């Protein structure tokens, strides 16, 4: 099986800055002809959430309450109870860098495949209808690895 | 040198959720015929520790006291002084997802090569006998890179 | 386009231990004939800073005040307000492991290409003259991905 002009990413982190980096990489790869697949797992799923409340059982609900959506994520450093998020967005805006949710929209429009991890959705009690439009149906890790095997670049973020 | 059907991972993190992800990826890759090598370095070594107390010198002992074993690791987010760990394990159990130490056992049984990093063992004063059974002898980063060069997928976790 | 004997790294993290790991990997790859390119972005730019104060606007200056240089970075775990950094350096010294700034110097001497990310420099208001000698001019993510496409190993750190 030969390598194809593909880029695969496992987006594990839920930090605003890392989510941003993953979408910058994705949208930067498409213009040079790469096919991009992003596999969102664990905290990364927060970047795909549509509404705040998820979960059925006690723990699922508790977790659903703590999970954020893409606009409320904090950076991995200097979060300062949300002030860091505000500051970064300000700085990005002033340099005409798009915000995470704008980059996510662009990624979907460019045909980047956004795939949630089945196991993480099960454990965190998140359902397909809790996620934004345009997201692929969830797959397991083996399916993702098959795609990654054909990719020139694979990143764990 | 051609690519072989191999997956290599550098497991640097000592977070419970990332360790879990690394073993989920490893055990998910084997059934599709991939050979998997995991190179444990820095905090990742905690996932291989057998007993709590390691180290000879003052700093080594102090560090050995703070390093945990695989069942006491906290997730990278929502640790809540250990409550997050407890909650995650509860949620994983209820969804029939195996715990980290069970996945580690499965990985070893499936033939996943678990290799500790020589330099990290030296700096942290951890010896081979402090690690669980089935772990390969430690190697340097150059040996790992040689393996990774032949791998279709290499991840830094 | 075929794979060449190359290693590419995106250094996103500003944690002392991860910066150290990236330079250990870089300097460990060169002797076996690999060409190494390190792309420093976001917090990773701290590892290339020459002087403490950067930034022009209010936020840029505030951020410049908080960004550290390579010798003041804290590890990702056990930072203890700087005591962890001190302890790690002590332990590394006693085992003859070079410190991050020494490894960075070696990397440059060995011909490792150290490239800053254009967008991060813009957003964080860091200029080329704020960075140490020997660093390449900044490039965008697309240029880095082109290099990574030809690399046998690509890591996101």
Short mmCIF file of C-alpha atoms in Angstrom, two decimals:
data_model
loop_
_atom_site.label_atom_id
_atom_site.label_comp_id
_atom_site.label_asym_id
_atom_site.label_seq_id
_atom_site.Cartn_x
_atom_site.Cartn_y
_atom_site.Cartn_z
CA UNK A 1 0.00 0.00 0.00
CA UNK A 2 1.59 3.22 -1.14
CA UNK A 3 1.52 6.60 0.50
CA UNK A 4 -0.99 9.05 -0.92
CA UNK A 5 -0.98 12.84 -0.70
CA UNK A 6 -2.80 12.79 2.61
CA UNK A 7 -2.51 14.34 6.04
CA UNK A 8 -4.09 12.71 9.10
CA UNK A 9 -4.43 14.16 12.56
CA UNK A 10 -5.57 12.74 15.88
CA UNK A 11 -6.92 15.73 17.79
CA UNK A 12 -6.85 14.61 21.42
CA UNK A 13 -6.38 17.97 23.13
CA UNK A 14 -9.19 20.32 24.09
CA UNK A 15 -6.91 23.34 24.56
CA UNK A 16 -7.94 26.34 22.49
CA UNK A 17 -4.43 26.91 21.15
CA UNK A 18 -3.93 23.29 20.07
CA UNK A 19 -7.38 23.11 18.45
CA UNK A 20 -6.50 26.30 16.63
CA UNK A 21 -3.16 24.83 15.52
CA UNK A 22 -4.88 21.70 14.19
CA UNK A 23 -7.28 23.75 12.05
CA UNK A 24 -4.47 26.05 10.84
CA UNK A 25 -2.54 22.96 9.72
CA UNK A 26 -5.64 21.41 8.10
CA UNK A 27 -6.66 24.50 6.16
CA UNK A 28 -3.01 25.18 5.23
CA UNK A 29 -2.63 21.70 3.72
CA UNK A 30 -5.65 21.72 1.39
CA UNK A 31 -4.46 24.44 -1.05
CA UNK A 32 -1.36 22.36 -1.86
CA UNK A 33 -3.58 19.46 -2.85
CA UNK A 34 -3.52 17.34 0.31
CA UNK A 35 -6.55 15.38 1.48
CA UNK A 36 -7.00 15.96 5.20
CA UNK A 37 -8.69 13.76 7.82
CA UNK A 38 -9.05 14.91 11.44
CA UNK A 39 -9.97 12.29 14.03
CA UNK A 40 -11.35 13.97 17.15
CA UNK A 41 -11.03 12.01 20.37
CA UNK A 42 -11.27 12.65 24.16
CA UNK A 43 -11.10 16.39 24.93
CA UNK A 44 -10.82 17.14 21.24
CA UNK A 45 -14.52 16.32 20.89
CA UNK A 46 -15.27 19.62 22.59
CA UNK A 47 -14.24 21.33 19.34
CA UNK A 48 -17.20 19.67 17.60
CA UNK A 49 -19.93 20.19 20.20
CA UNK A 50 -23.06 22.04 19.18
CA UNK A 51 -24.78 22.46 22.49
CA UNK A 52 -23.61 22.61 26.02
CA UNK A 53 -25.56 19.87 27.70
CA UNK A 54 -24.77 16.27 26.87
CA UNK A 55 -24.89 12.97 28.74
CA UNK A 56 -27.58 10.77 30.19
CA UNK A 57 -26.25 9.11 33.35
CA UNK A 58 -25.03 11.06 36.39
CA UNK A 59 -21.38 11.12 35.33
CA UNK A 60 -22.25 11.77 31.71
CA UNK A 61 -24.32 14.79 32.70
CA UNK A 62 -21.63 16.06 35.05
CA UNK A 63 -19.04 15.73 32.31
CA UNK A 64 -21.41 17.33 29.79
CA UNK A 65 -21.71 20.29 32.10
CA UNK A 66 -17.92 20.73 32.22
CA UNK A 67 -17.17 20.16 28.55
CA UNK A 68 -17.07 23.44 26.64
CA UNK A 69 -17.77 24.36 23.06
CA UNK A 70 -15.14 25.68 20.68
CA UNK A 71 -15.61 29.34 21.65
CA UNK A 72 -15.16 28.76 25.37
CA UNK A 73 -12.02 26.65 25.28
CA UNK A 74 -9.01 28.00 27.19
CA UNK A 75 -5.42 28.00 25.94
CA UNK A 76 -3.02 25.42 27.41
CA UNK A 77 -1.00 28.20 29.09
CA UNK A 78 -2.00 31.51 30.61
CA UNK A 79 -5.70 30.77 30.89
CA UNK A 80 -6.18 33.22 33.83
CA UNK A 81 -9.80 32.07 34.34
CA UNK A 82 -10.75 32.98 30.79
CA UNK A 83 -8.75 36.23 30.44
CA UNK A 84 -6.10 34.43 28.38
CA UNK A 85 -8.76 33.25 25.95
CA UNK A 86 -10.05 36.80 25.62
CA UNK A 87 -6.56 38.22 25.13
CA UNK A 88 -5.62 35.67 22.47
CA UNK A 89 -8.79 36.27 20.54
CA UNK A 90 -8.13 40.01 20.68
CA UNK A 91 -4.57 39.53 19.40
CA UNK A 92 -5.66 37.13 16.67
CA UNK A 93 -8.39 39.51 15.52
CA UNK A 94 -6.00 42.45 15.36
CA UNK A 95 -3.65 40.40 13.12
CA UNK A 96 -6.53 39.15 10.94
CA UNK A 97 -6.02 35.55 12.06
CA UNK A 98 -9.39 33.73 11.99
CA UNK A 99 -10.87 32.43 15.26
CA UNK A 100 -11.16 28.67 15.92
CA UNK A 101 -14.85 28.41 14.94
CA UNK A 102 -14.22 30.35 11.71
CA UNK A 103 -11.29 28.08 10.86
CA UNK A 104 -13.46 25.03 11.58
CA UNK A 105 -16.08 26.33 9.16
CA UNK A 106 -13.41 26.95 6.50
CA UNK A 107 -12.00 23.46 7.05
CA UNK A 108 -15.44 21.90 6.43
CA UNK A 109 -15.95 24.06 3.34
CA UNK A 110 -12.55 23.01 2.00
CA UNK A 111 -13.57 19.36 2.31
CA UNK A 112 -11.48 18.45 5.36
CA UNK A 113 -12.96 15.22 6.77
CA UNK A 114 -13.88 15.70 10.42
CA UNK A 115 -14.42 12.36 12.13
CA UNK A 116 -15.34 11.78 15.79
CA UNK A 117 -13.98 8.79 17.74
CA UNK A 118 -16.65 6.19 18.53
CA UNK A 119 -15.17 5.07 21.85
CA UNK A 120 -14.79 8.61 23.21
CA UNK A 121 -18.38 9.41 22.25
CA UNK A 122 -19.56 6.31 24.10
CA UNK A 123 -17.53 6.98 27.24
CA UNK A 124 -18.39 10.69 27.37
CA UNK A 125 -22.03 10.06 26.41
CA UNK A 126 -21.96 12.41 23.43
CA UNK A 127 -24.27 11.61 20.51
CA UNK A 128 -24.02 12.54 16.83
CA UNK A 129 -26.84 15.09 17.28
CA UNK A 130 -24.77 16.87 19.95
CA UNK A 131 -22.16 17.66 17.27
CA UNK A 132 -22.16 20.38 14.63
CA UNK A 133 -23.38 19.80 11.07
CA UNK A 134 -20.96 18.38 8.55
CA UNK A 135 -19.18 16.00 10.91
CA UNK A 136 -18.77 12.42 9.59
CA UNK A 137 -20.28 9.46 11.45
CA UNK A 138 -18.00 8.20 14.26
CA UNK A 139 -15.42 5.50 13.55
CA UNK A 140 -13.12 3.33 15.66
CA UNK A 141 -9.38 3.70 16.04
CA UNK A 142 -8.66 0.88 13.55
CA UNK A 143 -10.45 2.72 10.73
CA UNK A 144 -8.49 5.85 11.50
CA UNK A 145 -5.18 3.97 11.51
CA UNK A 146 -5.96 2.51 8.09
CA UNK A 147 -6.38 6.05 6.76
CA UNK A 148 -3.23 7.19 8.57
CA UNK A 149 -1.22 4.32 7.05
CA UNK A 150 -1.79 5.84 3.64
CA UNK A 151 -0.96 9.37 4.79
CA UNK A 152 2.34 11.11 4.21
CA UNK A 153 2.01 12.94 7.50
CA UNK A 154 0.24 11.86 10.68
CA UNK A 155 0.16 14.04 13.79
CA UNK A 156 -1.07 13.49 17.36
CA UNK A 157 -2.18 16.83 18.74
CA UNK B 1 14.84 1.67 3.13
CA UNK B 2 11.15 1.08 2.51
CA UNK B 3 8.26 1.61 4.85
CA UNK B 4 7.00 -1.52 6.60
CA UNK B 5 3.58 -2.13 8.14
CA UNK B 6 4.68 -0.63 11.44
CA UNK B 7 3.43 1.88 13.98
CA UNK B 8 5.83 3.66 16.36
CA UNK B 9 4.95 5.84 19.30
CA UNK B 10 6.99 8.01 21.63
CA UNK B 11 5.01 8.07 24.87
CA UNK B 12 6.30 11.16 26.67
CA UNK B 13 3.20 12.08 28.68
CA UNK B 14 2.33 10.67 32.08
CA UNK B 15 -1.31 11.76 31.96
CA UNK B 16 -3.77 8.92 32.50
CA UNK B 17 -5.86 9.85 29.48
CA UNK B 18 -2.89 10.08 27.10
CA UNK B 19 -1.40 6.80 28.36
CA UNK B 20 -4.82 5.24 27.82
CA UNK B 21 -4.99 6.68 24.29
CA UNK B 22 -1.55 5.28 23.47
CA UNK B 23 -2.56 1.75 24.52
CA UNK B 24 -5.92 2.02 22.72
CA UNK B 25 -4.03 2.94 19.54
CA UNK B 26 -1.46 0.16 20.07
CA UNK B 27 -4.00 -2.59 20.69
CA UNK B 28 -6.20 -1.29 17.87
CA UNK B 29 -3.35 -1.50 15.36
CA UNK B 30 -2.31 -5.11 15.97
CA UNK B 31 -5.46 -6.86 14.64
CA UNK B 32 -4.95 -5.18 11.25
CA UNK B 33 -1.48 -6.70 11.04
CA UNK B 34 0.66 -3.78 12.20
CA UNK B 35 3.81 -4.27 14.26
CA UNK B 36 3.78 -1.78 17.12
CA UNK B 37 6.69 -0.31 19.10
CA UNK B 38 6.12 2.05 22.03
CA UNK B 39 9.09 4.06 23.30
CA UNK B 40 8.40 5.31 26.83
CA UNK B 41 10.31 8.39 27.91
CA UNK B 42 10.15 11.06 30.66
CA UNK B 43 6.76 10.98 32.45
CA UNK B 44 5.65 8.12 30.24
CA UNK B 45 7.93 5.82 32.23
CA UNK B 46 5.37 6.01 35.04
CA UNK B 47 3.15 3.76 32.95
CA UNK B 48 5.75 0.99 33.26
CA UNK B 49 6.64 1.26 36.95
CA UNK B 50 6.21 -1.79 39.15
CA UNK B 51 6.85 -0.33 42.54
CA UNK B 52 6.48 3.08 44.01
CA UNK B 53 9.92 3.76 45.39
CA UNK B 54 12.77 4.34 42.98
CA UNK B 55 15.95 6.41 42.98
CA UNK B 56 19.20 6.37 44.90
CA UNK B 57 20.38 9.96 45.36
CA UNK B 58 18.38 12.65 47.16
CA UNK B 59 16.68 14.00 44.00
CA UNK B 60 16.17 10.52 42.57
CA UNK B 61 14.40 9.45 45.76
CA UNK B 62 12.31 12.62 45.86
CA UNK B 63 11.30 12.11 42.24
CA UNK B 64 10.64 8.40 42.87
CA UNK B 65 8.28 9.41 45.65
CA UNK B 66 6.30 11.67 43.32
CA UNK B 67 6.18 9.40 40.28
CA UNK B 68 3.03 7.31 40.24
CA UNK B 69 2.17 3.92 38.84
CA UNK B 70 -0.31 3.38 36.03
CA UNK B 71 -3.33 3.09 38.33
CA UNK B 72 -2.68 6.35 40.15
CA UNK B 73 -2.10 8.60 37.14
CA UNK B 74 -4.43 11.60 36.79
CA UNK B 75 -6.04 12.75 33.55
CA UNK B 76 -4.59 15.87 31.88
CA UNK B 77 -7.80 17.80 32.59
CA UNK B 78 -10.26 17.69 35.48
CA UNK B 79 -8.01 15.85 37.90
CA UNK B 80 -9.76 17.32 40.97
CA UNK B 81 -7.17 15.81 43.33
CA UNK B 82 -7.88 12.30 42.09
CA UNK B 83 -11.69 12.55 41.73
CA UNK B 84 -11.35 12.90 37.96
CA UNK B 85 -9.38 9.67 37.81
CA UNK B 86 -12.06 7.91 39.81
CA UNK B 87 -14.85 9.35 37.65
CA UNK B 88 -13.17 8.37 34.41
CA UNK B 89 -12.54 4.83 35.58
CA UNK B 90 -16.21 4.56 36.62
CA UNK B 91 -17.37 5.81 33.22
CA UNK B 92 -14.97 3.53 31.34
CA UNK B 93 -16.07 0.51 33.39
CA UNK B 94 -19.73 1.22 32.74
CA UNK B 95 -19.06 1.31 28.98
CA UNK B 96 -16.91 -1.83 29.09
CA UNK B 97 -13.78 0.08 28.11
CA UNK B 98 -10.72 -1.61 29.66
CA UNK B 99 -8.64 0.30 32.24
CA UNK B 100 -5.07 1.41 31.45
CA UNK B 101 -3.37 -1.49 33.25
CA UNK B 102 -5.65 -4.01 31.52
CA UNK B 103 -4.89 -2.46 28.13
CA UNK B 104 -1.17 -2.56 28.93
CA UNK B 105 -1.46 -6.28 29.70
CA UNK B 106 -3.36 -6.87 26.44
CA UNK B 107 -0.74 -4.88 24.51
CA UNK B 108 2.06 -7.08 25.88
CA UNK B 109 0.07 -10.24 25.11
CA UNK B 110 -0.52 -9.04 21.54
CA UNK B 111 3.23 -8.64 21.05
CA UNK B 112 3.42 -4.85 21.23
CA UNK B 113 7.08 -3.97 21.90
CA UNK B 114 7.33 -1.79 25.00
CA UNK B 115 10.73 -0.10 25.17
CA UNK B 116 11.95 2.31 27.88
CA UNK B 117 14.23 5.26 27.05
CA UNK B 118 17.76 4.82 28.39
CA UNK B 119 18.44 8.51 29.04
CA UNK B 120 15.21 9.05 30.97
CA UNK B 121 15.90 6.00 33.12
CA UNK B 122 19.36 7.37 33.91
CA UNK B 123 18.16 10.88 34.75
CA UNK B 124 15.19 9.69 36.79
CA UNK B 125 17.20 6.90 38.45
CA UNK B 126 14.81 4.17 37.43
CA UNK B 127 16.25 0.68 36.88
CA UNK B 128 14.98 -2.21 34.74
CA UNK B 129 13.91 -4.07 37.90
CA UNK B 130 11.64 -1.14 38.84
CA UNK B 131 9.62 -1.82 35.68
CA UNK B 132 6.94 -4.43 35.05
CA UNK B 133 7.68 -7.80 33.43
CA UNK B 134 7.73 -8.01 29.65
CA UNK B 135 9.35 -4.63 29.04
CA UNK B 136 12.29 -4.67 26.58
CA UNK B 137 15.76 -3.51 27.67
CA UNK B 138 16.17 0.29 27.40
CA UNK B 139 17.47 1.84 24.18
CA UNK B 140 18.65 5.29 23.12
CA UNK B 141 16.76 7.73 20.94
CA UNK B 142 18.80 6.83 17.83
CA UNK B 143 17.66 3.19 17.98
CA UNK B 144 14.07 4.32 18.29
CA UNK B 145 14.38 6.68 15.32
CA UNK B 146 15.75 3.86 13.19
CA UNK B 147 12.60 1.86 13.96
CA UNK B 148 10.39 4.90 13.37
CA UNK B 149 12.03 5.52 9.96
CA UNK B 150 10.62 2.21 8.78
CA UNK B 151 7.16 2.87 10.26
CA UNK B 152 4.15 4.03 8.30
CA UNK B 153 2.92 5.99 11.28
CA UNK B 154 4.91 7.64 14.08
CA UNK B 155 3.23 9.56 16.89
CA UNK B 156 4.54 11.69 19.76
CA UNK B 157 2.10 11.40 22.65
CA UNK C 1 7.35 12.62 -4.47
CA UNK C 2 9.38 10.05 -2.54
CA UNK C 3 10.31 10.04 1.10
CA UNK C 4 13.81 11.28 1.88
CA UNK C 5 15.92 10.56 4.95
CA UNK C 6 14.39 13.47 6.83
CA UNK C 7 12.84 14.16 10.23
CA UNK C 8 10.44 17.07 10.74
CA UNK C 9 9.10 18.38 14.00
CA UNK C 10 6.47 20.95 14.89
CA UNK C 11 7.51 22.27 18.30
CA UNK C 12 4.33 23.79 19.70
CA UNK C 13 4.96 23.33 23.43
CA UNK C 14 6.89 25.73 25.62
CA UNK C 15 7.43 23.22 28.43
CA UNK C 16 11.07 22.77 29.37
CA UNK C 17 10.86 18.98 29.26
CA UNK C 18 9.22 18.87 25.83
CA UNK C 19 11.65 21.41 24.38
CA UNK C 20 14.44 19.27 25.79
CA UNK C 21 12.91 16.14 24.23
CA UNK C 22 12.68 17.84 20.84
CA UNK C 23 16.36 18.78 20.87
CA UNK C 24 17.39 15.33 22.13
CA UNK C 25 15.50 13.80 19.20
CA UNK C 26 16.97 16.32 16.73
CA UNK C 27 20.58 15.87 17.82
CA UNK C 28 20.10 12.10 18.05
CA UNK C 29 18.89 11.89 14.45
CA UNK C 30 21.75 13.75 12.77
CA UNK C 31 24.54 11.21 13.42
CA UNK C 32 22.55 8.52 11.58
CA UNK C 33 22.42 10.75 8.52
CA UNK C 34 18.98 12.32 8.87
CA UNK C 35 18.28 15.89 7.82
CA UNK C 36 16.27 17.58 10.58
CA UNK C 37 13.87 20.54 10.38
CA UNK C 38 12.25 21.97 13.48
CA UNK C 39 9.29 24.31 13.01
CA UNK C 40 8.75 26.40 16.17
CA UNK C 41 5.25 27.72 16.69
CA UNK C 42 3.14 29.22 19.53
CA UNK C 43 4.78 28.59 22.94
CA UNK C 44 7.64 26.80 21.22
CA UNK C 45 8.93 30.19 20.06
CA UNK C 46 10.06 30.80 23.62
CA UNK C 47 12.86 28.32 22.99
CA UNK C 48 14.30 30.68 20.36
CA UNK C 49 14.01 34.00 22.17
CA UNK C 50 17.12 36.08 22.67
CA UNK C 51 15.84 38.82 24.90
CA UNK C 52 13.06 39.02 27.36
CA UNK C 53 11.06 41.96 26.15
CA UNK C 54 9.15 41.67 22.90
CA UNK C 55 5.94 43.14 21.52
CA UNK C 56 4.78 46.57 20.48
CA UNK C 57 1.08 46.88 21.30
CA UNK C 58 -0.36 46.53 24.81
CA UNK C 59 -1.14 42.81 24.51
CA UNK C 60 2.08 42.11 22.66
CA UNK C 61 4.08 43.74 25.44
CA UNK C 62 2.10 41.93 28.14
CA UNK C 63 2.69 38.63 26.38
CA UNK C 64 6.36 39.49 25.83
CA UNK C 65 6.69 40.03 29.56
CA UNK C 66 5.27 36.57 30.29
CA UNK C 67 7.12 34.63 27.63
CA UNK C 68 10.33 33.16 28.98
CA UNK C 69 13.63 32.27 27.40
CA UNK C 70 14.93 28.71 27.14
CA UNK C 71 16.65 28.74 30.52
CA UNK C 72 13.59 29.87 32.45
CA UNK C 73 11.06 27.41 31.03
CA UNK C 74 9.30 25.14 33.52
CA UNK C 75 8.66 21.42 33.03
CA UNK C 76 5.09 20.34 32.16
CA UNK C 77 4.77 18.58 35.53
CA UNK C 78 6.14 19.40 38.98
CA UNK C 79 7.04 22.98 38.26
CA UNK C 80 6.72 24.04 41.94
CA UNK C 81 7.18 27.71 41.07
CA UNK C 82 10.55 27.04 39.48
CA UNK C 83 11.89 24.45 41.93
CA UNK C 84 11.12 21.66 39.48
CA UNK C 85 13.19 23.38 36.82
CA UNK C 86 16.07 23.70 39.25
CA UNK C 87 15.77 20.06 40.34
CA UNK C 88 15.68 18.74 36.77
CA UNK C 89 18.70 20.76 35.77
CA UNK C 90 20.56 19.44 38.82
CA UNK C 91 19.65 15.85 37.95
CA UNK C 92 20.55 16.30 34.28
CA UNK C 93 23.90 17.86 35.17
CA UNK C 94 24.76 15.02 37.55
CA UNK C 95 24.09 12.49 34.76
CA UNK C 96 26.02 14.51 32.17
CA UNK C 97 22.89 15.22 30.14
CA UNK C 98 23.26 18.60 28.39
CA UNK C 99 20.87 21.45 29.30
CA UNK C 100 18.30 22.74 26.78
CA UNK C 101 20.36 25.75 25.66
CA UNK C 102 23.45 23.56 25.21
CA UNK C 103 21.45 21.08 23.14
CA UNK C 104 20.04 23.93 21.07
CA UNK C 105 23.58 25.12 20.34
CA UNK C 106 24.64 21.60 19.36
CA UNK C 107 21.59 21.25 17.12
CA UNK C 108 22.52 24.44 15.25
CA UNK C 109 26.14 23.30 14.95
CA UNK C 110 25.00 19.94 13.56
CA UNK C 111 23.03 21.72 10.85
CA UNK C 112 19.54 21.18 12.23
CA UNK C 113 17.26 23.69 10.49
CA UNK C 114 15.44 25.79 13.07
CA UNK C 115 12.50 27.61 11.50
CA UNK C 116 10.04 29.94 13.27
CA UNK C 117 6.35 30.05 12.31
CA UNK C 118 5.38 33.28 10.55
CA UNK C 119 1.82 33.44 11.89
CA UNK C 120 2.85 32.88 15.52
CA UNK C 121 5.49 35.59 15.23
CA UNK C 122 2.88 37.99 13.89
CA UNK C 123 0.28 37.20 16.55
CA UNK C 124 2.78 37.25 19.41
CA UNK C 125 4.58 40.31 18.02
CA UNK C 126 7.98 38.66 17.99
CA UNK C 127 10.48 39.82 15.34
CA UNK C 128 13.43 38.01 13.81
CA UNK C 129 15.84 40.20 15.79
CA UNK C 130 14.22 38.96 19.04
CA UNK C 131 15.41 35.43 18.20
CA UNK C 132 18.84 33.88 18.64
CA UNK C 133 21.46 33.79 15.87
CA UNK C 134 21.31 30.94 13.37
CA UNK C 135 17.52 30.72 13.15
CA UNK C 136 16.10 30.57 9.60
CA UNK C 137 13.69 33.25 8.34
CA UNK C 138 10.06 32.50 9.32
CA UNK C 139 7.84 30.45 7.01
CA UNK C 140 4.15 29.63 6.85
CA UNK C 141 2.56 26.30 7.68
CA UNK C 142 2.24 25.30 4.00
CA UNK C 143 6.03 25.50 3.50
CA UNK C 144 6.55 23.36 6.57
CA UNK C 145 4.03 20.75 5.39
CA UNK C 146 5.82 20.50 2.05
CA UNK C 147 9.03 19.64 3.92
CA UNK C 148 7.15 17.23 6.21
CA UNK C 149 5.62 15.44 3.19
CA UNK C 150 9.10 14.36 2.18
CA UNK C 151 10.09 13.31 5.71
CA UNK C 152 10.13 9.76 6.97
CA UNK C 153 9.12 10.92 10.43
CA UNK C 154 7.04 13.93 11.44
CA UNK C 155 6.25 14.72 15.06
CA UNK C 156 4.01 17.28 16.76
CA UNK C 157 5.54 18.12 20.15
#
